[in-house]
CSV table of C-alpha atoms and ligand atoms in Angstrom, one decimal:
chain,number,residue,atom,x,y,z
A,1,UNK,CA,-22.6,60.2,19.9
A,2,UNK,CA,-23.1,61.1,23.7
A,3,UNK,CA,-19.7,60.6,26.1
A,4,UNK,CA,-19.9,60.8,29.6
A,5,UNK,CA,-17.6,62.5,31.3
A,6,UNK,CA,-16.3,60.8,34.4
A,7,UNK,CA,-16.6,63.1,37.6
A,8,UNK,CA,-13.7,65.3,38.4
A,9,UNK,CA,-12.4,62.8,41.2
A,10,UNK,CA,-13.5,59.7,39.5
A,11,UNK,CA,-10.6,57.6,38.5
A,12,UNK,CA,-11.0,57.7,35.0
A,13,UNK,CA,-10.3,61.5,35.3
A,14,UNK,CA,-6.7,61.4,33.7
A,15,UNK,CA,-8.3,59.7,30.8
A,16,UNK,CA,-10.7,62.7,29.6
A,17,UNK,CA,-8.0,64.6,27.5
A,18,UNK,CA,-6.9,61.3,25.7
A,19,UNK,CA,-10.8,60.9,25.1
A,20,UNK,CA,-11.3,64.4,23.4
A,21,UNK,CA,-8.7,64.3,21.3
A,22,UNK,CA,-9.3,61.0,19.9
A,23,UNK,CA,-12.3,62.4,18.8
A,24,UNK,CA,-11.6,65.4,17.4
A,25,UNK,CA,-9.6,64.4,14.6
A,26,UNK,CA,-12.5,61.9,13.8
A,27,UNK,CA,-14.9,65.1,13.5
A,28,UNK,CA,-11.9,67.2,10.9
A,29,UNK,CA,-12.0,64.3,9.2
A,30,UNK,CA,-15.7,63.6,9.1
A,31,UNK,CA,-16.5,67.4,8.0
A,32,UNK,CA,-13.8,67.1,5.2
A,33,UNK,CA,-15.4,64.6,4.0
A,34,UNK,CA,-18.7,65.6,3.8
A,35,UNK,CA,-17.5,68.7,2.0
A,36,UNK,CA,-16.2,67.0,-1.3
A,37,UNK,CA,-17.4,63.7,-2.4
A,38,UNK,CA,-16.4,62.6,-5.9
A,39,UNK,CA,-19.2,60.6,-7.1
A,40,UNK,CA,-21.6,64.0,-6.0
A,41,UNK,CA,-19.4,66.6,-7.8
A,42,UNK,CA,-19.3,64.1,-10.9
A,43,UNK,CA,-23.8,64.3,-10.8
A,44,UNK,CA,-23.3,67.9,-10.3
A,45,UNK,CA,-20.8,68.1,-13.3
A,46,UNK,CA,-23.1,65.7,-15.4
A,47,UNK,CA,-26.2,67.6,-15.0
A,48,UNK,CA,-24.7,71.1,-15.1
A,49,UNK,CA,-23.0,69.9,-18.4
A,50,UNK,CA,-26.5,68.6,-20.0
A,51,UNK,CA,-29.0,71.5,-19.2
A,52,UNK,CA,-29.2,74.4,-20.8
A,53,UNK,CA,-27.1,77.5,-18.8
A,54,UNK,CA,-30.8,79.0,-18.0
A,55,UNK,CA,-31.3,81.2,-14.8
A,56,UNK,CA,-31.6,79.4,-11.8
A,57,UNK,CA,-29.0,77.3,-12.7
A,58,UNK,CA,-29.7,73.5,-12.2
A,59,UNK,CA,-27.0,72.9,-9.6
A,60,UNK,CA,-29.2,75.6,-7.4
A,61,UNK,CA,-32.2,73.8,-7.5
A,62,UNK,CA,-30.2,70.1,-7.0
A,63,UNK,CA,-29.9,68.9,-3.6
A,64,UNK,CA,-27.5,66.4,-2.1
A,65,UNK,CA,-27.7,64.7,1.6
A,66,UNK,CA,-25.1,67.3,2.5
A,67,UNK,CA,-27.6,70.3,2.0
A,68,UNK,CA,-29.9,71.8,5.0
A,69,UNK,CA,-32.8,71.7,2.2
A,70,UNK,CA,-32.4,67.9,1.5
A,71,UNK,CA,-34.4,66.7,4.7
A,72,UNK,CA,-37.1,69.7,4.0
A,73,UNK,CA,-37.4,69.3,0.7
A,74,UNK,CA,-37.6,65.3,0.6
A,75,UNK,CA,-40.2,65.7,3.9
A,76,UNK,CA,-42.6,68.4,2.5
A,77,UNK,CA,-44.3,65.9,0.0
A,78,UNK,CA,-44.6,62.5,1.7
A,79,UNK,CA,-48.1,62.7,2.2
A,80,UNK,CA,-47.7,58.8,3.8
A,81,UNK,CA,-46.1,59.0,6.8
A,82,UNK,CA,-45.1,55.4,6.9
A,83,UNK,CA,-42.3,56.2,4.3
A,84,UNK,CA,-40.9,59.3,6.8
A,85,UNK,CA,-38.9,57.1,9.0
A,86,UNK,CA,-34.8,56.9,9.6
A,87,UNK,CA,-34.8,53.5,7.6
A,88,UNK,CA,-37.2,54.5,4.4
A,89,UNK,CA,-34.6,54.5,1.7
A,90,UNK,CA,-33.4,58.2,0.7
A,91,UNK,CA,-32.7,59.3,-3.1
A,92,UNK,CA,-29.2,59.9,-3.8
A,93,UNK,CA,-30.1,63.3,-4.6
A,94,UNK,CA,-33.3,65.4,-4.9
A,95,UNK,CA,-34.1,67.9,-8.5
A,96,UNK,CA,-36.9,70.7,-8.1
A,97,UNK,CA,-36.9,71.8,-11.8
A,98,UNK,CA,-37.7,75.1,-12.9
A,99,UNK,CA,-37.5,74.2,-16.7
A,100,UNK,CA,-37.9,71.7,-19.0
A,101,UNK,CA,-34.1,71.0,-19.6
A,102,UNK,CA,-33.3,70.4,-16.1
A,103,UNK,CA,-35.6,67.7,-16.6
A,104,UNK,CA,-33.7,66.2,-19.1
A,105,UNK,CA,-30.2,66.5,-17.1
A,106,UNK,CA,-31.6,64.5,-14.6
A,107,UNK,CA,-32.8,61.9,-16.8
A,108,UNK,CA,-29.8,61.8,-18.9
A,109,UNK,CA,-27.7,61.5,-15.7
A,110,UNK,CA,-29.3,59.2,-13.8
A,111,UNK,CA,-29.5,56.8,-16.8
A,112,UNK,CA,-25.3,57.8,-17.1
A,113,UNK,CA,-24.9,56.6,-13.3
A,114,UNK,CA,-27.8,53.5,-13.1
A,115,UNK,CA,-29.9,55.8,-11.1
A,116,UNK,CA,-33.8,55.0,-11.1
A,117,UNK,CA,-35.9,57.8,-11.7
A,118,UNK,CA,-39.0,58.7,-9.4
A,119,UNK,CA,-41.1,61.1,-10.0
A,120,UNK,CA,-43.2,63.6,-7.0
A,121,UNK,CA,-46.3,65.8,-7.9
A,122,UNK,CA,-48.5,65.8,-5.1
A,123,UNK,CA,-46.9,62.4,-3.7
A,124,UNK,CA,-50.6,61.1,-2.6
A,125,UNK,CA,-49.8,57.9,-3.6
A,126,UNK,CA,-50.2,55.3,-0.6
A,127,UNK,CA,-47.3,53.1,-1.6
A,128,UNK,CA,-45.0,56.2,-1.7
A,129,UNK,CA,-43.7,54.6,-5.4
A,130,UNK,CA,-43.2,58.8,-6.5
A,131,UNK,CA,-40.2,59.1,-3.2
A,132,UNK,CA,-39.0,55.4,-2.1
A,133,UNK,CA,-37.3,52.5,-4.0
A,134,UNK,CA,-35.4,49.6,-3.4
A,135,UNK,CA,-32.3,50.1,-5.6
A,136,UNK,CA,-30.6,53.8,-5.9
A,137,UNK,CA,-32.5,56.5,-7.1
A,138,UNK,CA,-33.2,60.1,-7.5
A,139,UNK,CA,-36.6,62.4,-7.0
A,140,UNK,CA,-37.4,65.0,-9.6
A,141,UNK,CA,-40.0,67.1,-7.3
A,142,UNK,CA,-42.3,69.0,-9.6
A,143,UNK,CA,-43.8,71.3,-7.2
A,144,UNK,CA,-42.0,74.7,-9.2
A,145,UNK,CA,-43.8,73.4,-12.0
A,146,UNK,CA,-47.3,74.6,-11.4
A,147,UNK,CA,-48.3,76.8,-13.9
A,148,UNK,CA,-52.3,77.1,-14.8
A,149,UNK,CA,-53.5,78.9,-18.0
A,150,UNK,CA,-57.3,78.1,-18.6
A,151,UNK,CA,-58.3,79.2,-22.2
A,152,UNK,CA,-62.3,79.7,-21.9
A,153,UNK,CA,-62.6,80.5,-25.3
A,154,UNK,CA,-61.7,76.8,-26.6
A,155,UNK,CA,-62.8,75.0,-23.3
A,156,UNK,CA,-59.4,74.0,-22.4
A,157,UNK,CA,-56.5,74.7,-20.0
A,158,UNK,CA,-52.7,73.9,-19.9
A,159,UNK,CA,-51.8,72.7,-17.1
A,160,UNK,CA,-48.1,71.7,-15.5
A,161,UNK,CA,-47.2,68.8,-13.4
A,162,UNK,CA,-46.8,70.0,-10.3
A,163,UNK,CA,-49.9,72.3,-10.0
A,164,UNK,CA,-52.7,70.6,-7.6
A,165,UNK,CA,-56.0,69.6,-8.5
A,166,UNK,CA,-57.3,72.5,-6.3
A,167,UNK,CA,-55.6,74.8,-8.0
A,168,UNK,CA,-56.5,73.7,-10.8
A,169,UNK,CA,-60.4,73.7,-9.6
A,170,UNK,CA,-59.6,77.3,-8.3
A,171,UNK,CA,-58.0,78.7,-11.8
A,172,UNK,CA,-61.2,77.5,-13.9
A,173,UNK,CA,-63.9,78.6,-11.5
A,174,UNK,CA,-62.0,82.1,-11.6
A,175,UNK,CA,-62.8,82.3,-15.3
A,176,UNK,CA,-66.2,80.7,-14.9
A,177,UNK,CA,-69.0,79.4,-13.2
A,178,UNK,CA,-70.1,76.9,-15.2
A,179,UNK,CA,-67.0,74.8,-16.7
A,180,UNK,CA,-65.1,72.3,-14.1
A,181,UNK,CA,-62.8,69.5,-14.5
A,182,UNK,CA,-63.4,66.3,-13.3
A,183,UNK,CA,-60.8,64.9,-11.3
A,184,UNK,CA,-60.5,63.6,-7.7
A,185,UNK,CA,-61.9,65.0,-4.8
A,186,UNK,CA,-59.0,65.8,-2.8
A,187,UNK,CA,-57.6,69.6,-3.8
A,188,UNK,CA,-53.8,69.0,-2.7
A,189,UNK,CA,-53.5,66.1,-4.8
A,190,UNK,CA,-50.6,66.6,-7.9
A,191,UNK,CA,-52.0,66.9,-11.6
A,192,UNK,CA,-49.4,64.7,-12.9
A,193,UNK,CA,-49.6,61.5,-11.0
A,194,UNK,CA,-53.4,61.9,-11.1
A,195,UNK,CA,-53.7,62.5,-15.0
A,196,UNK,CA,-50.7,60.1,-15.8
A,197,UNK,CA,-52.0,57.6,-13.5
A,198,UNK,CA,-55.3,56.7,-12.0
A,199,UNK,CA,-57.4,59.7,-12.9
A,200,UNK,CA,-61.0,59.2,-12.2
A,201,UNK,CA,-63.9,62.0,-13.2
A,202,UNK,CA,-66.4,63.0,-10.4
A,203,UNK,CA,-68.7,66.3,-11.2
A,204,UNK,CA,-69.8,67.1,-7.6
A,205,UNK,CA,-71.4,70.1,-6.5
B,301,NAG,C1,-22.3,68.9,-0.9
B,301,NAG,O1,-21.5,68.1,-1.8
B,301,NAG,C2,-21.3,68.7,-3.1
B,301,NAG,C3,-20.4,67.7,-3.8
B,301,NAG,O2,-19.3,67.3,-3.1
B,301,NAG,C4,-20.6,70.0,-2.9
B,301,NAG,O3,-20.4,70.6,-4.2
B,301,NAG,C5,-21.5,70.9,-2.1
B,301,NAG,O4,-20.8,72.2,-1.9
B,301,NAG,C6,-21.8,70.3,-0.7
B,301,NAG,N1,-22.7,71.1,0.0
B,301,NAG,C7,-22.6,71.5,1.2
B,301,NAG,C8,-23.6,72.3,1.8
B,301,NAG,O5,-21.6,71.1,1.9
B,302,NAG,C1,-18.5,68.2,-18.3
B,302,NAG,O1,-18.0,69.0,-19.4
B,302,NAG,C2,-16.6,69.2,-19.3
B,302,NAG,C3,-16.2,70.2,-20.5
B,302,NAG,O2,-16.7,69.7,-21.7
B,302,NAG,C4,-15.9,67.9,-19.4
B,302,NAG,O3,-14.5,68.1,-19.3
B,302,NAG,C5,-16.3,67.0,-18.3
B,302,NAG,O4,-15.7,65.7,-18.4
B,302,NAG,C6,-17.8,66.9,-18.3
B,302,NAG,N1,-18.2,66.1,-17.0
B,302,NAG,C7,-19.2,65.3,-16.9
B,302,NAG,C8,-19.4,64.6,-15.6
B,302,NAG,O5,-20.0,65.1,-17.9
């Protein structure tokens, strides 16, 4: 909000005092507000209650519009920057999971509250359907999820969601030159929208 203050001889002077502390009361309550909201301690209750009490704890990797890491977090996938703008629609919270069961909190809960699930790997996709929606919804950001074990032996690998096809790429070609995987051609794109999704094989050299 930007006031401007009337010049010291102005004849709206007198009214500056009035002014401030009309406002400040609006800010106490404001702040207050933001600290406690029901309806977000309820979803932090939820999925606390339905994951398993591993370390990190769920509600430490759960962020709310309140948190300094909501805007960071949400940004640092939205590889479409048509869907970064003050009107794209925002999830009503945002899960980086570290394990499997606060996976399943967050599904669990957003099924309790009629929250739509969406989904971020690498969040290459052009219609920006893994971050935006048109009724409420939540992300589950799998970028902590990244884990690469490439078994040469058997010719195979395990490979989380959130890892990236170059990783992926890089992991194998550690282990040897002459297996590959083919997958797309750009290295930041997620594994599990890729492989879930509209996986294509190119070999290139
Ligand atoms: C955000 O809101 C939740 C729920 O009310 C609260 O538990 C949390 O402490 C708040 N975070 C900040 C940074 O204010
Ligand atoms: C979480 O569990 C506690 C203890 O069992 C229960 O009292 C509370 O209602 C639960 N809250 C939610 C939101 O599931």
């Amino acid at each position: 909000m930007v006031i401007n203050l009337p010049k010291p001889n102005s004849q709206f002077a007198m009214k500056t005092p009035t002014t401030i502390l009309a406002i400040v009361p609006f800010l106490l309550l404001y702040v207050s507000m933001a600290d406690s909201d029901p309806i977000q301690d309820t979803l932090l209750q939820c999925l606390s209650n339905l994951s398993q009490p591993l370390s990190p704890p769920i509600s430490s990797v759960t962020y709310f519009p309140n948190d300094s890491s909501y805007t960071p977090v949400l940004q640092s996938y939205i590889r479409n920057l048509r869907f970064s703008t003050p009107k794209t629609p925002k999830p009503s919270f945002i899960v980086t999971p570290t394990h499997v069961s606060h996976i399943q909190a967050s599904i669990l809960c957003s099924k309790i509250h009629t929250l739509q699930v969406r989904i971020r790997s690498g969040g290459h996709d052009y219609d920006g359907l893994s971050y935006i929606s048109d009724v409420p919804f939540i992300i589950i950001d799998m970028f902590n999820l990244q884990s690469i074990t490439v078994n040469i032996e058997d010719e195979s690998a395990w490979v989380e969601s959130g890892a990236t096809l170059g990783e992926v790429y890089y992991r194998i070609a550690e282990q040897s030159k002459v297996h590959g995987y083919p997958a797309g051609v750009c290295p930041t794109v997620g594994v599990g929208g890729h492989l879930s999704g509209d996986w294509q094989g190119t070999m290139a050299e």
